[in-house]
PDB file of C-alpha atoms in Angstrom:
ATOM      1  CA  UNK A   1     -18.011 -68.550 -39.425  1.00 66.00           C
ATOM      2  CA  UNK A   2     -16.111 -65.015 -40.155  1.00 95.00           C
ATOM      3  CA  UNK A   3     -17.076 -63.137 -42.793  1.00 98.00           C
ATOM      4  CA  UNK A   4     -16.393 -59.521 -44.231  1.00 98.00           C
ATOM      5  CA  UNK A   5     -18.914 -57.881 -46.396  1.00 98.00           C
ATOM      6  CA  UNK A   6     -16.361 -55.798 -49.216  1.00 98.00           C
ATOM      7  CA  UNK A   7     -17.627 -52.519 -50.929  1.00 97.00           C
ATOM      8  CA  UNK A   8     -19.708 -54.181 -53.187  1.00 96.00           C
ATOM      9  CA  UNK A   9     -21.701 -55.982 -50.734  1.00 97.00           C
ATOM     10  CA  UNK A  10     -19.928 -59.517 -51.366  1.00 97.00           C
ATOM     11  CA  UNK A  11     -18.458 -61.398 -48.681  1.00 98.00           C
ATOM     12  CA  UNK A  12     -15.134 -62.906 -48.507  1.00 98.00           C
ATOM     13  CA  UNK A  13     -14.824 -65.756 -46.178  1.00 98.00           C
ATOM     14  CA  UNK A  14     -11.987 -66.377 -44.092  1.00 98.00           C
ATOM     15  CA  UNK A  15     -10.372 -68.483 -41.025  1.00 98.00           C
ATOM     16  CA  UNK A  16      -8.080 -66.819 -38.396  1.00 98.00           C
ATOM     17  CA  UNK A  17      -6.581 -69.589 -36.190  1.00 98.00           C
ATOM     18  CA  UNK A  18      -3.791 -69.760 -33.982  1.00 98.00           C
ATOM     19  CA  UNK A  19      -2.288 -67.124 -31.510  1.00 98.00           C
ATOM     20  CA  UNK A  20      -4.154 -64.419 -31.668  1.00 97.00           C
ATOM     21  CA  UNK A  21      -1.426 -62.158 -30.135  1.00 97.00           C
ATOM     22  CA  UNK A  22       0.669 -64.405 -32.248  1.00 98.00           C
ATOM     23  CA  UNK A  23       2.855 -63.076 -35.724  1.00 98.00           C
ATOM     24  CA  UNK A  24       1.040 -63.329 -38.451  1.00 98.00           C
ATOM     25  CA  UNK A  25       0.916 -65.660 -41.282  1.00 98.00           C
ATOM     26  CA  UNK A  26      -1.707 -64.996 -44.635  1.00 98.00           C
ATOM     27  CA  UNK A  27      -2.496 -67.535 -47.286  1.00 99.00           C
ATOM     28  CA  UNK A  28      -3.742 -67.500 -50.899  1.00 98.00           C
ATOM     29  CA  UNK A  29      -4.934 -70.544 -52.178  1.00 98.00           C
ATOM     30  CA  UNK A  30      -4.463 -71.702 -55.763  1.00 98.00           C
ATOM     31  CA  UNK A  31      -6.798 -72.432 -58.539  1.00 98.00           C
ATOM     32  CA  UNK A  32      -9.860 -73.033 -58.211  1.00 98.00           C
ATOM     33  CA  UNK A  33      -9.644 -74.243 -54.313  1.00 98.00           C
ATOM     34  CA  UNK A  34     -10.110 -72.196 -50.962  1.00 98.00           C
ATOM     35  CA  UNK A  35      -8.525 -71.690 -47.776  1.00 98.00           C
ATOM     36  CA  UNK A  36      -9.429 -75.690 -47.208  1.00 98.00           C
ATOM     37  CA  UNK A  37      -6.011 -76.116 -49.185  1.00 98.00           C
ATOM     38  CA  UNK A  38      -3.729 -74.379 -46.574  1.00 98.00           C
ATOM     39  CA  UNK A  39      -4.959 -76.915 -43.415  1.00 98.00           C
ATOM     40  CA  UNK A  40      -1.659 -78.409 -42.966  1.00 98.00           C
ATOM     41  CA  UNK A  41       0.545 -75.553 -42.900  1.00 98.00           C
ATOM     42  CA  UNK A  42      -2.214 -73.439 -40.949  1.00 98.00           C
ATOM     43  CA  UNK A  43      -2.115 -76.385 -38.380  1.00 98.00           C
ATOM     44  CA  UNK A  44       1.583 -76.756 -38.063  1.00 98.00           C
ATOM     45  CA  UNK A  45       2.331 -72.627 -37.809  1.00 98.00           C
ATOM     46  CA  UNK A  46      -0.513 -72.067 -35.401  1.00 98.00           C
ATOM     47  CA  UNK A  47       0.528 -74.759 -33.236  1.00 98.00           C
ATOM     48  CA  UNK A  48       4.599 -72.940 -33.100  1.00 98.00           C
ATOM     49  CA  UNK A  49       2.420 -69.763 -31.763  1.00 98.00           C
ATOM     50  CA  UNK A  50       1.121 -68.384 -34.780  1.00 98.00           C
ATOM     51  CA  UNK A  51      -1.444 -66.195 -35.710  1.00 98.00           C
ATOM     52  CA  UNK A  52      -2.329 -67.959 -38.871  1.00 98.00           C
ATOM     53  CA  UNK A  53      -5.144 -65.696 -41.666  1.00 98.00           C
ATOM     54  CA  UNK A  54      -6.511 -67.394 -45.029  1.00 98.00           C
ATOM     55  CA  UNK A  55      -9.252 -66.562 -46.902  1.00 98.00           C
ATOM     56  CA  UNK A  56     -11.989 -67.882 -49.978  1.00 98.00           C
ATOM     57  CA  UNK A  57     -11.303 -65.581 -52.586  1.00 98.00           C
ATOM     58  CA  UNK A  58     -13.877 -64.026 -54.050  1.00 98.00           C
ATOM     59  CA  UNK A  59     -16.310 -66.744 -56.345  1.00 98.00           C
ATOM     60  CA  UNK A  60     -14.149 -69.656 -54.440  1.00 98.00           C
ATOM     61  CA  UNK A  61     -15.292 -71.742 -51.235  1.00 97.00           C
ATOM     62  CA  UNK A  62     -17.505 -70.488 -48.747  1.00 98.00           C
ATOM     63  CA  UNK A  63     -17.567 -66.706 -50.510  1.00 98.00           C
ATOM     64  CA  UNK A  64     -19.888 -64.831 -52.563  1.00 98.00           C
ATOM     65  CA  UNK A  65     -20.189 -65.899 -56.221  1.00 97.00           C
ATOM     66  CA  UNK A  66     -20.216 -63.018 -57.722  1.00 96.00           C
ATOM     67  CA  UNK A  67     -20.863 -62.649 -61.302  1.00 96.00           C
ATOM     68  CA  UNK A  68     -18.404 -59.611 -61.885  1.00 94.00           C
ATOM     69  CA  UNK A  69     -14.641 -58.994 -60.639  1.00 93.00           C
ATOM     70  CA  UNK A  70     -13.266 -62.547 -60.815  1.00 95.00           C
ATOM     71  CA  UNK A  71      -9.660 -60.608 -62.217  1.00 96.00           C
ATOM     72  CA  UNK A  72      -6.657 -59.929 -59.668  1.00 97.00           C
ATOM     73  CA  UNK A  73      -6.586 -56.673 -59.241  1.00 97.00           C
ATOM     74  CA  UNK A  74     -10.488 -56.764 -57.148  1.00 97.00           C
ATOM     75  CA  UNK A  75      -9.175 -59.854 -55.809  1.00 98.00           C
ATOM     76  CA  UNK A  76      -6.067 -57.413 -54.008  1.00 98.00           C
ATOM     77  CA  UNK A  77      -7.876 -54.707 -53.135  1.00 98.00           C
ATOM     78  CA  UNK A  78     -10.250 -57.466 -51.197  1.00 98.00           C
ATOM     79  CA  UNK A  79      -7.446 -58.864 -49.396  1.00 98.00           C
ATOM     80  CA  UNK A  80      -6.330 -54.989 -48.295  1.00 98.00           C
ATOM     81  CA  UNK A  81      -9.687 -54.529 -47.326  1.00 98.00           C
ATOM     82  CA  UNK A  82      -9.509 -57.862 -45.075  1.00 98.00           C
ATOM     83  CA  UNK A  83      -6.156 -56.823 -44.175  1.00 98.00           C
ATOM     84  CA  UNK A  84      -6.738 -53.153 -43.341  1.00 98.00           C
ATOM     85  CA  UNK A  85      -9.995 -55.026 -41.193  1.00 98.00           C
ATOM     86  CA  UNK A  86      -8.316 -57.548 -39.094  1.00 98.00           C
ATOM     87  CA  UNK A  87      -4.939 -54.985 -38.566  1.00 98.00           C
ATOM     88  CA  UNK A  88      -2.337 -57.037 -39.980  1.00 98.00           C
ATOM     89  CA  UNK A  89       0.684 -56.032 -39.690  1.00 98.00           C
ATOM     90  CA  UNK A  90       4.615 -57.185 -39.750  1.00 98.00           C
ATOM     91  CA  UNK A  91       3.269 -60.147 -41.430  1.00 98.00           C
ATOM     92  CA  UNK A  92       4.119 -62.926 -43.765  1.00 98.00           C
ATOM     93  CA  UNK A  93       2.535 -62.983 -46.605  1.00 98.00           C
ATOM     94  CA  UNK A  94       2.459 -66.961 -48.646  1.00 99.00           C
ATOM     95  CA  UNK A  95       1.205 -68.250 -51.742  1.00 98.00           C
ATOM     96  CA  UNK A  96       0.478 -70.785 -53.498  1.00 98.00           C
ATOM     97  CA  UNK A  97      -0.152 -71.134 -57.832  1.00 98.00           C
ATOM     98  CA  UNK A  98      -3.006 -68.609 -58.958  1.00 98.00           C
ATOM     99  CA  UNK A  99      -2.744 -67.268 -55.265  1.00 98.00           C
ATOM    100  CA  UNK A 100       0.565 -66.874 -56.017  1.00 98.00           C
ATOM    101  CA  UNK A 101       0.066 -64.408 -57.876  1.00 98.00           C
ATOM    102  CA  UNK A 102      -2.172 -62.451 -56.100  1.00 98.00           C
ATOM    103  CA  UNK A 103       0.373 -62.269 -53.382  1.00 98.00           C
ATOM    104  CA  UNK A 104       2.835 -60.674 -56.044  1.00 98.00           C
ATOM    105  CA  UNK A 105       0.067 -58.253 -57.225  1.00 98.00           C
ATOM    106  CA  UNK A 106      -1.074 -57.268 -53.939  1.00 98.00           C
ATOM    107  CA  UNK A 107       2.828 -56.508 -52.839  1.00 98.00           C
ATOM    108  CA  UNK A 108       3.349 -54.531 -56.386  1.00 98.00           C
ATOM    109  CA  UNK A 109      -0.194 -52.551 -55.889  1.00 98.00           C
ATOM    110  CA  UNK A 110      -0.354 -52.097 -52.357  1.00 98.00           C
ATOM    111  CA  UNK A 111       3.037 -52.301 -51.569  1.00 98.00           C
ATOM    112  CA  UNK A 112       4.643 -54.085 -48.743  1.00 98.00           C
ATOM    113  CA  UNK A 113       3.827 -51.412 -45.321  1.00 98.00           C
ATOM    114  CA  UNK A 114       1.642 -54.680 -44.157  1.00 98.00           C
ATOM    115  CA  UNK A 115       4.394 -57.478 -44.873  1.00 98.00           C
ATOM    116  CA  UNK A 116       7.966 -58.274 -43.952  1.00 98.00           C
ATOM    117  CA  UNK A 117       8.254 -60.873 -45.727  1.00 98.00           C
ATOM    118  CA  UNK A 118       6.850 -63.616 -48.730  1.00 98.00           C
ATOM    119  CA  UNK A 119       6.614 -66.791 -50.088  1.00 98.00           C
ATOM    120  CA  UNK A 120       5.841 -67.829 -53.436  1.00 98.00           C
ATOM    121  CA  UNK A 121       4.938 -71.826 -53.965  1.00 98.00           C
ATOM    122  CA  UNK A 122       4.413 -73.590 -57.194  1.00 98.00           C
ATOM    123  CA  UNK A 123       3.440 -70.076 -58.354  1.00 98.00           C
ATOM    124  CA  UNK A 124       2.090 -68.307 -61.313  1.00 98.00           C
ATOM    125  CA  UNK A 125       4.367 -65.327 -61.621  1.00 98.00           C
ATOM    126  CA  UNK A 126       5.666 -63.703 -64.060  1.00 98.00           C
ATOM    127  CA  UNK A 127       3.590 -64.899 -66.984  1.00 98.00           C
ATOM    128  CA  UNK A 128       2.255 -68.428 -67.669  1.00 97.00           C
ATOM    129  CA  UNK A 129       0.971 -67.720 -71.271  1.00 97.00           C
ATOM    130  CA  UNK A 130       3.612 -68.224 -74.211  1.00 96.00           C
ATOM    131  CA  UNK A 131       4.570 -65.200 -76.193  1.00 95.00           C
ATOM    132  CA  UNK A 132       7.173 -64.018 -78.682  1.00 93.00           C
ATOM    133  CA  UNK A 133       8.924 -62.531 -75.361  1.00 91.00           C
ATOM    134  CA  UNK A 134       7.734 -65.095 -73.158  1.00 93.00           C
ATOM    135  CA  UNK A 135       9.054 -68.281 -75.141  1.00 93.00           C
ATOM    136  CA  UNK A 136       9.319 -70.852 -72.139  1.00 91.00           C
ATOM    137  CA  UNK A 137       5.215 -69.770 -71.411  1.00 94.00           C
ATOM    138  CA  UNK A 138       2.657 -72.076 -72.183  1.00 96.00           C
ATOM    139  CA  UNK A 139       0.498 -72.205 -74.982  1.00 96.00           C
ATOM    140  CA  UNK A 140      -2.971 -70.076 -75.007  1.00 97.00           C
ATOM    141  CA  UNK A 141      -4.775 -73.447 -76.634  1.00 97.00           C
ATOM    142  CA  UNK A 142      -4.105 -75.297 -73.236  1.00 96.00           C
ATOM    143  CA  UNK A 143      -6.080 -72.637 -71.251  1.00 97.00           C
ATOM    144  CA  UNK A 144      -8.565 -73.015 -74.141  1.00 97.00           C
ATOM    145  CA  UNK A 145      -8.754 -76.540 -73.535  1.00 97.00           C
ATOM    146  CA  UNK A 146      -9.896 -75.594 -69.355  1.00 97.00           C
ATOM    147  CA  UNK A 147     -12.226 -73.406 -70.792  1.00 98.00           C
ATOM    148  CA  UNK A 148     -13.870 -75.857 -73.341  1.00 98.00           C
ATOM    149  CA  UNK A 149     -13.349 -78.772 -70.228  1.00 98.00           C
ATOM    150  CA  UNK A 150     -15.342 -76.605 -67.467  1.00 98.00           C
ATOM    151  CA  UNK A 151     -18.106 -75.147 -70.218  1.00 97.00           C
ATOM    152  CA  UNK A 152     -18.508 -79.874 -71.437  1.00 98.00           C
ATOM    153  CA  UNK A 153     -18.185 -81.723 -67.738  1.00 98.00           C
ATOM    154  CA  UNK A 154     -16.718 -79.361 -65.076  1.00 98.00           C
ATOM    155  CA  UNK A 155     -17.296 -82.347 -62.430  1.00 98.00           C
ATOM    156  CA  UNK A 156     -15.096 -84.487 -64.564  1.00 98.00           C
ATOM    157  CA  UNK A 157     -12.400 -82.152 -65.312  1.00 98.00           C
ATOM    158  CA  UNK A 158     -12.145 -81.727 -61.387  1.00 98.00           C
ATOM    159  CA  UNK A 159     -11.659 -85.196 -60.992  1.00 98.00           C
ATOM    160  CA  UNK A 160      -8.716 -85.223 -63.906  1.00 98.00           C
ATOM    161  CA  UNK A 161      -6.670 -82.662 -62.823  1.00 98.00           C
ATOM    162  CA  UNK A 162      -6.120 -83.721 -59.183  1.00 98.00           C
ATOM    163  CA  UNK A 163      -5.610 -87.253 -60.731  1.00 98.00           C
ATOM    164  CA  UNK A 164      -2.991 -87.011 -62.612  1.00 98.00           C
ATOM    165  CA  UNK A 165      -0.696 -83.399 -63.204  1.00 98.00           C
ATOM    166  CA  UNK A 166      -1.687 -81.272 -59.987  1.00 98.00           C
ATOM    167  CA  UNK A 167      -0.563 -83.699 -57.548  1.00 98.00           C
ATOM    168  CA  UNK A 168       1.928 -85.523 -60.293  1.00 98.00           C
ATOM    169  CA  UNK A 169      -0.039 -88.837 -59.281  1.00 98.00           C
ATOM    170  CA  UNK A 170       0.707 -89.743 -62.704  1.00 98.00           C
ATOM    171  CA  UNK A 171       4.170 -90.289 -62.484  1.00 97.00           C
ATOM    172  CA  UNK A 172       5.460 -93.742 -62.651  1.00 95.00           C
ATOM    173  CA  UNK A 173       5.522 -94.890 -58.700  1.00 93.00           C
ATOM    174  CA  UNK A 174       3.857 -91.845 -57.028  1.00 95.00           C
ATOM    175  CA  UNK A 175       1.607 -92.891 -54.262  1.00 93.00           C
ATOM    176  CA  UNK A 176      -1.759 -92.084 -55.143  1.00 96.00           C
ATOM    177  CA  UNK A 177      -4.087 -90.693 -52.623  1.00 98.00           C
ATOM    178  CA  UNK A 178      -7.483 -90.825 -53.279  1.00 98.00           C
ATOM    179  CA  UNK A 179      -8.225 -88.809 -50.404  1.00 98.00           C
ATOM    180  CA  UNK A 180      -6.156 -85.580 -51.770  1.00 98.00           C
ATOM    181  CA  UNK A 181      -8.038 -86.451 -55.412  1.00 98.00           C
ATOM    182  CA  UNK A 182     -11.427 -86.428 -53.411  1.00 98.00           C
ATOM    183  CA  UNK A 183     -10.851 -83.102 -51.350  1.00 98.00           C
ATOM    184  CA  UNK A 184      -9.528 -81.205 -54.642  1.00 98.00           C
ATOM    185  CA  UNK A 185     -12.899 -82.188 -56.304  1.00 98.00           C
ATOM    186  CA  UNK A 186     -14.794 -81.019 -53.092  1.00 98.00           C
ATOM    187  CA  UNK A 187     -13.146 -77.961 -53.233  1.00 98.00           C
ATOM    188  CA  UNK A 188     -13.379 -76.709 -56.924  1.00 98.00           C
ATOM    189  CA  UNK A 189     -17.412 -77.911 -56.836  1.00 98.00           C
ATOM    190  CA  UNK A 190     -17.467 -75.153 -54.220  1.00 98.00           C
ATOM    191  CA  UNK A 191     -16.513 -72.662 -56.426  1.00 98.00           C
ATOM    192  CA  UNK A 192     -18.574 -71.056 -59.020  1.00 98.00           C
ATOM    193  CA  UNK A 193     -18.509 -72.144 -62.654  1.00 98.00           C
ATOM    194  CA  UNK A 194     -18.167 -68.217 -63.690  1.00 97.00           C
ATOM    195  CA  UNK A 195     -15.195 -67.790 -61.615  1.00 97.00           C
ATOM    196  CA  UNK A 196     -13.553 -71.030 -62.240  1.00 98.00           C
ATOM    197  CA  UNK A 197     -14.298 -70.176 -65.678  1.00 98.00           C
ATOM    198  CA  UNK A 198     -12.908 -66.324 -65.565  1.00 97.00           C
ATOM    199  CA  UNK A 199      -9.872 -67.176 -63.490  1.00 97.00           C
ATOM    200  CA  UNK A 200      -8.613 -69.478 -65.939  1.00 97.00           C
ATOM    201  CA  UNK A 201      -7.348 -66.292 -68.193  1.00 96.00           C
ATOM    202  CA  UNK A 202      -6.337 -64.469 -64.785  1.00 96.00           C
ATOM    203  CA  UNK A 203      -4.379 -67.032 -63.702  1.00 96.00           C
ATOM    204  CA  UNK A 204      -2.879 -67.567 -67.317  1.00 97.00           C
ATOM    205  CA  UNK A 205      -2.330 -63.961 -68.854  1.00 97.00           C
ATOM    206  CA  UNK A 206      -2.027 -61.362 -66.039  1.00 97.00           C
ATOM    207  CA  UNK A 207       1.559 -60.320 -66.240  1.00 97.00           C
ATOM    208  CA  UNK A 208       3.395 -60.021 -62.793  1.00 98.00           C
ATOM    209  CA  UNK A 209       7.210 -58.809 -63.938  1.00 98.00           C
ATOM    210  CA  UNK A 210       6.619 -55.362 -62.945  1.00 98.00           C
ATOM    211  CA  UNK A 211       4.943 -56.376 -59.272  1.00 98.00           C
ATOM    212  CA  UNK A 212       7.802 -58.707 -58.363  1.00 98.00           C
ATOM    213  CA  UNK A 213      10.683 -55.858 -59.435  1.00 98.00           C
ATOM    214  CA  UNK A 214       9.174 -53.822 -57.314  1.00 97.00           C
ATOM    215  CA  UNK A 215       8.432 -55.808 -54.235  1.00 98.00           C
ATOM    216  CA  UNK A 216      11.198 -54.537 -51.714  1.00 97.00           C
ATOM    217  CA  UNK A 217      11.135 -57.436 -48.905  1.00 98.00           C
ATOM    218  CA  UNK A 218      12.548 -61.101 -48.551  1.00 98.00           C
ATOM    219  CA  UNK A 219      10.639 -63.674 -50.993  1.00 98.00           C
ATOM    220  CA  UNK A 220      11.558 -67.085 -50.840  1.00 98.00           C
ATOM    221  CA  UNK A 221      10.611 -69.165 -53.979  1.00 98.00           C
ATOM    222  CA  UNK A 222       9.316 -72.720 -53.093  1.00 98.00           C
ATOM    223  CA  UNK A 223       9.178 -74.725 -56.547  1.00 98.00           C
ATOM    224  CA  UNK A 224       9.493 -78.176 -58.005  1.00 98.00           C
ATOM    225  CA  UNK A 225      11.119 -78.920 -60.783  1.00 98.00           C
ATOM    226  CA  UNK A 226       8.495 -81.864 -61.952  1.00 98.00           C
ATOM    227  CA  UNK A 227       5.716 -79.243 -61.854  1.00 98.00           C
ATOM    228  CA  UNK A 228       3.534 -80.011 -64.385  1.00 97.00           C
ATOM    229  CA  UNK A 229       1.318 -77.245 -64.203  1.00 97.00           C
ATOM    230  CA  UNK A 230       3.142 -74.513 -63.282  1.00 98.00           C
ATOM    231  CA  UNK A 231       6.680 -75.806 -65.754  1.00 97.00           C
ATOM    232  CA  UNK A 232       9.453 -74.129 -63.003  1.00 98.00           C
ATOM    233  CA  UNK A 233      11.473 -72.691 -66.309  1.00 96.00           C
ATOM    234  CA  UNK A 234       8.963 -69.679 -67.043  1.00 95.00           C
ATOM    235  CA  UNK A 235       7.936 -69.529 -63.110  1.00 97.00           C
ATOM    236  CA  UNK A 236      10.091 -70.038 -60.081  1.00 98.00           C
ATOM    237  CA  UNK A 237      13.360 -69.808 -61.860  1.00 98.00           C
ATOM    238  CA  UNK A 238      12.211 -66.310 -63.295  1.00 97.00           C
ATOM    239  CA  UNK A 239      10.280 -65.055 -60.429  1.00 98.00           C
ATOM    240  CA  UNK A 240      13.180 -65.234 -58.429  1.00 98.00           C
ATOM    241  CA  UNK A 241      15.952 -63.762 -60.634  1.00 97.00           C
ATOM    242  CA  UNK A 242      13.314 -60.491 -61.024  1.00 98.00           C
ATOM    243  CA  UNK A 243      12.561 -59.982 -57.207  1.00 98.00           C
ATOM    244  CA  UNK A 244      14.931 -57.826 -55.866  1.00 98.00           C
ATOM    245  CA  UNK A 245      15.810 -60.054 -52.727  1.00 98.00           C
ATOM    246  CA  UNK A 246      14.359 -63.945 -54.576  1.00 98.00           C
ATOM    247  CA  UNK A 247      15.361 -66.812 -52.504  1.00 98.00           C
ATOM    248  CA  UNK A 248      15.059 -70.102 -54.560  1.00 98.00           C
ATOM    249  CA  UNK A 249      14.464 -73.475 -53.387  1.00 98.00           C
ATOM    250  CA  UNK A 250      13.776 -76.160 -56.127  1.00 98.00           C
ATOM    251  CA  UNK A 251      12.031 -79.395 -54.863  1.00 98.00           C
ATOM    252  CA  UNK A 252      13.602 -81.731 -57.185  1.00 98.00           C
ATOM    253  CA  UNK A 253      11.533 -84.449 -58.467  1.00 97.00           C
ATOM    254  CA  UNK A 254       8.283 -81.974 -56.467  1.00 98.00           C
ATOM    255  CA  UNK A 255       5.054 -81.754 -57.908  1.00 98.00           C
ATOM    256  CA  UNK A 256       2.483 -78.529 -58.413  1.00 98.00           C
ATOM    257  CA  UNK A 257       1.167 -79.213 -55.011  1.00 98.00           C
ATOM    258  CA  UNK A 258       4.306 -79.528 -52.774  1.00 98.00           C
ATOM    259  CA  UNK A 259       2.882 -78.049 -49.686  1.00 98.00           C
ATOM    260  CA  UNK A 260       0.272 -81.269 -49.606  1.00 98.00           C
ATOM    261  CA  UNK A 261       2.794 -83.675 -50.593  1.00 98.00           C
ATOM    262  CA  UNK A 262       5.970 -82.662 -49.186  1.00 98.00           C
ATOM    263  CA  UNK A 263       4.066 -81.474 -46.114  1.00 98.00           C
ATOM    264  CA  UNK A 264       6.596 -81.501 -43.553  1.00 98.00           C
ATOM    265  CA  UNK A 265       9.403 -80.361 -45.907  1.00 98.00           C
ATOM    266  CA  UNK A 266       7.672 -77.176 -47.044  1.00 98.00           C
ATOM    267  CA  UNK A 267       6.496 -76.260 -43.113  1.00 98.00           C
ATOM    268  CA  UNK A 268       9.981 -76.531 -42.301  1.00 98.00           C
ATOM    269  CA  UNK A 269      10.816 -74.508 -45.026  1.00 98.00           C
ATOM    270  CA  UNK A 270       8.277 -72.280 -43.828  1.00 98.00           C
ATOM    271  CA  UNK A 271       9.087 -71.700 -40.352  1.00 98.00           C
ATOM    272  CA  UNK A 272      13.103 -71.560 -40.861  1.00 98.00           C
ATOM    273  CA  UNK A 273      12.415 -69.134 -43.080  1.00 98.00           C
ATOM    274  CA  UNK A 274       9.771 -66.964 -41.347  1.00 98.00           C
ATOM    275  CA  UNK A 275      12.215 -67.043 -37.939  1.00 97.00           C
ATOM    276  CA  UNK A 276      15.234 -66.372 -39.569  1.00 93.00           C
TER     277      UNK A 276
END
């Protein structure tokens, strides 16, 4: 398996599928998962000719659990590093939730020489947490209660969230998959209680406004408006009235996690978008 040791010594995991003379494709997963979330829209690009690149951040998946640096910025400046190593280049850069954001932070920081263009699903962006300017955020005592849920019975509060709000399975009439519950739980066990833990107020109170007014490339904004973690009023409706060229999309009646649910409507989405 493909790894890159970073200047700290830790190594970031990562899978590089497809073409490999192919265009390129990155992915960020979301909290607190790993590349294992991206499968079906890896599969589906790489087999349209592809090169398709996603990675474990740092503390997540197949990684190093490092004790230190679970924030966004060292999470960027790993992905340039993996970037700058595998010569990407006229790419497009996607994310999804907590990853997200590190796409927006990574385009504000690094800027866009790498990228021509990005996608933002169910993401975090511009600022989850409420404040006096940031009324429609949501309240710093629900990121306590993660906290205080990881620190009691991490295992079980990896089995609630993928039950019920993450993949809206508990909405009257969804079709539960037990499956998609199972392989969420597999995937957050895999990452480390210290970054799970630490990400929580990345995720939550890293402000993004200034990275997405400055990113100077197509975004299109993949949202629904059911999201339950990620509310689509103080996300993907902002997000894309600050990028300079937003294109939004609202999934209506879509869930947090509408690239595995509405798999074949978000890969379309995908593609249209990256050919057009």
């Amino acid at each position: 398996m493909p790894y890159l040791t970073l200047r700290d010594g830790a190594e970031l995991f990562y899978k590089d599928w497809g073409n490999p003379d192919g265009a390129i494709v990155t992915f960020s997963h979301g909290w607190p998962l790993s590349s294992d979330n991206w499968e079906s829209q890896m599969m589906y690009l790489g087999d349209h000719g592809y090169r398709v690149i996603a990675h474990d951040r740092r503390g997540h998946g197949r990684s190093s659990q490092t004790w230190n640096g679970n924030n966004m910025d060292n999470f960027v400046d790993d992905l340039e590093e993996l970037f700058a190593h595998l010569k990407v280049k006229d790419a497009v850069m996607v994310g999804h939730s907590h990853g997200g954001g590190e796409v927006t932070r990574y385009l504000g920081k690094h800027g866009t020489g790498r990228f021509k263009k990005a996608v933002l699903i169910g993401a975090v962006p511009p600022l989850m947490l409420k404040t006096d300017i940031n009324t429609k955020g949501t309240e710093k005592s629900v990121f306590d209660s993660f906290r205080e849920a990881i620190m009691k019975d991490r295992a079980q509060f990896f089995l609630d969230v993928p039950s019920g709000p993450f993949f809206g399975f508990n909405r009257p009439g969804a079709q539960k998959s037990e499956g998609q519950i199972r392989n969420w739980w597999r995937q957050g066990m895999n990452t480390s209680c210290k970054s799970a833990y630490d990400s929580i107020k990345d995720f939550s109170e890293t402000d993004f406004t200034e990275d997405l007014k400055k990113i100077d490339i197509p975004v299109l904004v993949l949202h629904g408006d059911d999201d339950q973690v990620v509310p689509i009023e103080a996300s993907g409706l902002k997000s894309a009235e600050l990028l300079p060229q937003g294109k939004l999309k609202i999934y209506k009646g879509g869930s947090h996690a509408i690239h595995n649910i509405n798999v074949d409507e978000v890969n379309k989405d995908l593609l249209d978008f990256i050919k057009s």
